[in-house]
PDB file of C-alpha atoms in Angstrom:
ATOM      1  CA  MET A   1     -55.946  95.641-110.454  1.00  0.00           C
ATOM      2  CA  GLU A   2     -55.105  92.127-111.645  1.00  0.00           C
ATOM      3  CA  THR A   3     -55.984  90.821-115.050  1.00  0.00           C
ATOM      4  CA  LYS A   4     -57.363  87.381-115.638  1.00  0.00           C
ATOM      5  CA  LYS A   5     -55.202  85.320-118.022  1.00  0.00           C
ATOM      6  CA  HIS A   6     -57.181  83.515-120.579  1.00  0.00           C
ATOM      7  CA  LEU A   7     -56.854  79.537-120.583  1.00  0.00           C
ATOM      8  CA  GLY A   8     -55.417  78.444-123.877  1.00  0.00           C
ATOM      9  CA  LEU A   9     -53.088  75.778-125.340  1.00  0.00           C
ATOM     10  CA  GLU A  10     -50.416  78.937-125.987  1.00  0.00           C
ATOM     11  CA  ASN A  11     -50.511  79.387-121.704  1.00  0.00           C
ATOM     12  CA  LEU A  12     -50.133  75.694-120.735  1.00  0.00           C
ATOM     13  CA  PRO A  13     -46.872  75.045-119.242  1.00  0.00           C
ATOM     14  CA  VAL A  14     -44.401  72.379-120.996  1.00  0.00           C
ATOM     15  CA  PRO A  15     -44.306  69.323-118.570  1.00  0.00           C
ATOM     16  CA  LYS A  16     -41.127  68.362-117.567  1.00  0.00           C
ATOM     17  CA  GLY A  17     -39.460  65.818-119.463  1.00  0.00           C
ATOM     18  CA  SER A  18     -41.001  66.511-122.742  1.00  0.00           C
ATOM     19  CA  TYR A  19     -38.121  67.798-124.496  1.00  0.00           C
ATOM     20  CA  HIS A  20     -34.741  65.369-125.142  1.00  0.00           C
ATOM     21  CA  LYS A  21     -31.610  66.040-126.124  1.00  0.00           C
ATOM     22  CA  LYS A  22     -30.812  64.118-129.232  1.00  0.00           C
ATOM     23  CA  LYS A  23     -29.060  60.976-128.762  1.00  0.00           C
ATOM     24  CA  LEU A  24     -25.602  61.321-130.935  1.00  0.00           C
ATOM     25  CA  LEU A  25     -24.350  57.748-132.031  1.00  0.00           C
ATOM     26  CA  GLY A  26     -20.835  56.678-132.642  1.00  0.00           C
ATOM     27  CA  ARG A  27     -18.967  59.472-130.873  1.00  0.00           C
ATOM     28  CA  GLY A  28     -16.547  57.628-129.095  1.00  0.00           C
ATOM     29  CA  SER A  29     -16.244  54.555-126.127  1.00  0.00           C
ATOM     30  CA  SER A  30     -16.635  57.781-123.409  1.00  0.00           C
ATOM     31  CA  SER A  31     -20.092  58.951-124.813  1.00  0.00           C
ATOM     32  CA  GLY A  32     -21.734  55.315-123.741  1.00  0.00           C
ATOM     33  CA  HIS A  33     -23.194  55.314-127.373  1.00  0.00           C
ATOM     34  CA  GLY A  34     -19.853  54.795-129.080  1.00  0.00           C
ATOM     35  CA  LYS A  35     -18.837  51.593-130.962  1.00  0.00           C
ATOM     36  CA  THR A  36     -21.971  49.374-131.843  1.00  0.00           C
ATOM     37  CA  SER A  37     -24.012  52.801-131.469  1.00  0.00           C
ATOM     38  CA  SER A  38     -26.544  51.107-128.967  1.00  0.00           C
ATOM     39  CA  ARG A  39     -27.327  48.500-131.839  1.00  0.00           C
ATOM     40  CA  GLY A  40     -25.770  45.448-129.884  1.00  0.00           C
ATOM     41  CA  SER A  41     -23.211  43.255-131.903  1.00  0.00           C
ATOM     42  CA  LYS A  42     -23.240  41.842-135.289  1.00  0.00           C
ATOM     43  CA  GLY A  43     -26.142  40.801-137.522  1.00  0.00           C
ATOM     44  CA  GLN A  44     -29.690  41.663-138.893  1.00  0.00           C
ATOM     45  CA  THR A  45     -30.540  44.167-136.283  1.00  0.00           C
ATOM     46  CA  SER A  46     -27.388  45.909-136.618  1.00  0.00           C
ATOM     47  CA  ARG A  47     -27.477  46.980-140.105  1.00  0.00           C
ATOM     48  CA  ALA A  48     -28.825  50.183-141.390  1.00  0.00           C
ATOM     49  CA  GLY A  49     -32.353  50.146-143.326  1.00  0.00           C
ATOM     50  CA  ARG A  50     -32.834  46.666-141.632  1.00  0.00           C
ATOM     51  CA  HIS A  51     -36.937  46.140-142.050  1.00  0.00           C
ATOM     52  CA  PHE A  52     -39.401  43.259-140.753  1.00  0.00           C
ATOM     53  CA  TYR A  53     -42.395  42.431-141.640  1.00  0.00           C
ATOM     54  CA  LEU A  54     -45.052  41.927-138.829  1.00  0.00           C
ATOM     55  CA  GLY A  55     -44.769  38.505-137.322  1.00  0.00           C
ATOM     56  CA  PHE A  56     -41.447  37.931-138.505  1.00  0.00           C
ATOM     57  CA  GLU A  57     -39.879  35.377-136.068  1.00  0.00           C
ATOM     58  CA  GLY A  58     -35.969  35.214-136.952  1.00  0.00           C
ATOM     59  CA  GLY A  59     -36.256  33.179-139.732  1.00  0.00           C
ATOM     60  CA  GLN A  60     -38.077  30.472-137.907  1.00  0.00           C
ATOM     61  CA  SER A  61     -41.405  29.674-140.102  1.00  0.00           C
ATOM     62  CA  PRO A  62     -43.857  32.025-139.011  1.00  0.00           C
ATOM     63  CA  MET A  63     -46.887  31.397-136.966  1.00  0.00           C
ATOM     64  CA  ILE A  64     -49.246  32.762-139.916  1.00  0.00           C
ATOM     65  CA  ARG A  65     -47.994  30.499-142.357  1.00  0.00           C
ATOM     66  CA  ARG A  66     -47.912  27.313-140.241  1.00  0.00           C
ATOM     67  CA  VAL A  67     -51.745  27.955-139.108  1.00  0.00           C
ATOM     68  CA  SER A  68     -54.178  26.485-141.666  1.00  0.00           C
ATOM     69  CA  LYS A  69     -56.219  29.477-143.330  1.00  0.00           C
ATOM     70  CA  ARG A  70     -59.429  27.585-143.947  1.00  0.00           C
ATOM     71  CA  GLY A  71     -62.037  25.829-142.296  1.00  0.00           C
ATOM     72  CA  PHE A  72     -62.237  24.414-138.748  1.00  0.00           C
ATOM     73  CA  THR A  73     -63.012  21.030-137.716  1.00  0.00           C
ATOM     74  CA  SER A  74     -63.926  20.481-133.847  1.00  0.00           C
ATOM     75  CA  LYS A  75     -62.691  17.215-132.135  1.00  0.00           C
ATOM     76  CA  PHE A  76     -65.566  17.458-130.004  1.00  0.00           C
ATOM     77  CA  GLN A  77     -68.166  17.659-132.671  1.00  0.00           C
ATOM     78  CA  THR A  78     -71.273  15.118-132.605  1.00  0.00           C
ATOM     79  CA  VAL A  79     -71.233  12.643-135.273  1.00  0.00           C
ATOM     80  CA  TYR A  80     -74.589  11.333-136.608  1.00  0.00           C
ATOM     81  CA  GLN A  81     -75.542   8.465-139.302  1.00  0.00           C
ATOM     82  CA  ILE A  82     -78.400  10.398-141.086  1.00  0.00           C
ATOM     83  CA  VAL A  83     -81.407   8.036-141.430  1.00  0.00           C
ATOM     84  CA  ASN A  84     -84.789   9.471-143.224  1.00  0.00           C
ATOM     85  CA  LEU A  85     -88.219   8.321-143.023  1.00  0.00           C
ATOM     86  CA  GLU A  86     -88.410   6.839-146.511  1.00  0.00           C
ATOM     87  CA  ARG A  87     -85.790   4.278-145.474  1.00  0.00           C
ATOM     88  CA  LEU A  88     -87.660   3.478-142.213  1.00  0.00           C
ATOM     89  CA  SER A  89     -90.950   2.938-143.772  1.00  0.00           C
ATOM     90  CA  LYS A  90     -89.432  -0.043-145.871  1.00  0.00           C
ATOM     91  CA  ILE A  91     -88.759  -1.727-142.720  1.00  0.00           C
ATOM     92  CA  LYS A  92     -91.437  -4.359-141.670  1.00  0.00           C
ATOM     93  CA  ALA A  93     -90.304  -4.492-138.208  1.00  0.00           C
ATOM     94  CA  ASP A  94     -92.549  -3.145-135.550  1.00  0.00           C
ATOM     95  CA  LEU A  95     -89.223  -2.054-133.339  1.00  0.00           C
ATOM     96  CA  VAL A  96     -86.472   0.157-135.185  1.00  0.00           C
ATOM     97  CA  THR A  97     -83.280   0.414-133.151  1.00  0.00           C
ATOM     98  CA  PRO A  98     -79.785   1.104-134.755  1.00  0.00           C
ATOM     99  CA  GLN A  99     -79.110  -2.507-134.566  1.00  0.00           C
ATOM    100  CA  VAL A 100     -81.887  -3.431-137.071  1.00  0.00           C
ATOM    101  CA  LEU A 101     -80.819  -0.498-138.987  1.00  0.00           C
ATOM    102  CA  TRP A 102     -77.300  -1.751-139.341  1.00  0.00           C
ATOM    103  CA  GLU A 103     -78.445  -5.479-139.482  1.00  0.00           C
ATOM    104  CA  LYS A 104     -80.537  -4.237-142.851  1.00  0.00           C
ATOM    105  CA  GLY A 105     -77.357  -1.985-144.367  1.00  0.00           C
ATOM    106  CA  ILE A 106     -79.036   1.388-143.872  1.00  0.00           C
ATOM    107  CA  VAL A 107     -76.120   2.738-141.527  1.00  0.00           C
ATOM    108  CA  ALA A 108     -72.754   1.642-142.076  1.00  0.00           C
ATOM    109  CA  SER A 109     -71.697   1.462-138.178  1.00  0.00           C
ATOM    110  CA  ARG A 110     -73.084   0.365-135.247  1.00  0.00           C
ATOM    111  CA  ASN A 111     -70.564   2.466-133.442  1.00  0.00           C
ATOM    112  CA  VAL A 112     -71.722   5.995-134.670  1.00  0.00           C
ATOM    113  CA  ARG A 113     -75.121   7.371-133.238  1.00  0.00           C
ATOM    114  CA  VAL A 114     -78.118   7.529-135.531  1.00  0.00           C
ATOM    115  CA  LYS A 115     -80.189  10.640-136.167  1.00  0.00           C
ATOM    116  CA  ILE A 116     -83.755  10.298-137.986  1.00  0.00           C
ATOM    117  CA  LEU A 117     -84.432  13.115-140.285  1.00  0.00           C
ATOM    118  CA  GLY A 118     -88.119  13.798-141.476  1.00  0.00           C
ATOM    119  CA  HIS A 119     -87.938  13.317-145.564  1.00  0.00           C
ATOM    120  CA  GLY A 120     -90.621  10.932-146.840  1.00  0.00           C
ATOM    121  CA  GLU A 121     -93.621   9.545-145.116  1.00  0.00           C
ATOM    122  CA  ILE A 122     -94.094   6.887-142.769  1.00  0.00           C
ATOM    123  CA  LYS A 123     -97.498   4.992-142.894  1.00  0.00           C
ATOM    124  CA  SER A 124     -97.153   1.832-139.962  1.00  0.00           C
ATOM    125  CA  ALA A 125     -96.826   2.644-136.572  1.00  0.00           C
ATOM    126  CA  LYS A 126     -93.434   1.873-135.535  1.00  0.00           C
ATOM    127  CA  LYS A 127     -91.622   2.182-132.346  1.00  0.00           C
ATOM    128  CA  VAL A 128     -87.950   3.999-133.198  1.00  0.00           C
ATOM    129  CA  GLN A 129     -84.920   4.056-131.058  1.00  0.00           C
ATOM    130  CA  ALA A 130     -82.200   6.037-132.232  1.00  0.00           C
ATOM    131  CA  HIS A 131     -80.092   8.794-130.748  1.00  0.00           C
ATOM    132  CA  ALA A 132     -81.561  12.023-132.017  1.00  0.00           C
ATOM    133  CA  PHE A 133     -84.666  13.190-134.047  1.00  0.00           C
ATOM    134  CA  SER A 134     -85.632  16.067-136.083  1.00  0.00           C
ATOM    135  CA  ARG A 135     -88.543  17.895-135.266  1.00  0.00           C
ATOM    136  CA  SER A 136     -90.565  17.082-138.284  1.00  0.00           C
ATOM    137  CA  ALA A 137     -89.442  12.899-138.090  1.00  0.00           C
ATOM    138  CA  GLU A 138     -90.745  12.824-134.445  1.00  0.00           C
ATOM    139  CA  GLU A 139     -94.013  14.550-135.565  1.00  0.00           C
ATOM    140  CA  LYS A 140     -94.754  12.275-138.744  1.00  0.00           C
ATOM    141  CA  ILE A 141     -93.632   9.040-136.707  1.00  0.00           C
ATOM    142  CA  LYS A 142     -96.171  10.319-133.629  1.00  0.00           C
ATOM    143  CA  LYS A 143     -99.020  11.069-136.555  1.00  0.00           C
ATOM    144  CA  ALA A 144     -98.593   7.639-137.950  1.00  0.00           C
ATOM    145  CA  GLY A 145     -99.226   6.073-134.337  1.00  0.00           C
ATOM    146  CA  GLY A 146     -95.703   5.425-133.639  1.00  0.00           C
ATOM    147  CA  THR A 147     -93.420   6.472-130.636  1.00  0.00           C
ATOM    148  CA  THR A 148     -90.160   7.583-130.482  1.00  0.00           C
ATOM    149  CA  GLU A 149     -87.540   6.922-127.697  1.00  0.00           C
ATOM    150  CA  VAL A 150     -84.142   8.820-127.462  1.00  0.00           C
ATOM    151  CA  MET A 151     -81.130   6.500-126.382  1.00  0.00           C
ATOM    152  CA  ASN A 152     -78.033   7.416-124.781  1.00  0.00           C
ATOM    153  CA  ALA A 153     -74.819   8.027-126.509  1.00  0.00           C
ATOM    154  CA  ILE A 154     -72.809   4.754-127.362  1.00  0.00           C
ATOM    155  CA  ARG A 155     -69.490   3.926-125.529  1.00  0.00           C
ATOM    156  CA  THR A 156     -67.027   2.544-127.988  1.00  0.00           C
ATOM    157  CA  ARG A 157     -64.123   1.876-125.403  1.00  0.00           C
TER     158      ARG A 157
END
């Protein structure tokens, strides 16, 4: 009668190549590991007890020190000049454009986009042209009987 073997870790065969002979270093040139003992030539890597920190780049200033640590500014961000409704209500003109805002000194540049925000109240009906509007600004302008018009982007070149 044949006895069944119990399958367990103790019965598994050892995979071929899992045991290696210890590499004997510095035992003459004929051993294959003589002279420099498989460490190459002179320098930091050939010495005993050498240790490099993570990210070591051979004395060159490491990437982790070259890269800025705080913040990020996208070069593709859209920059707006902000104008609130309380500033618009002081303008007497019926048509308010970025050009009018620049002439009145409300915005600093005529080559940067203008966004209208809803802080404050507007009493009279005005047609307002800008590059962007907040939702509350748009609602307040329409409630006062005015209209909003979104302009295309400015080309400065």
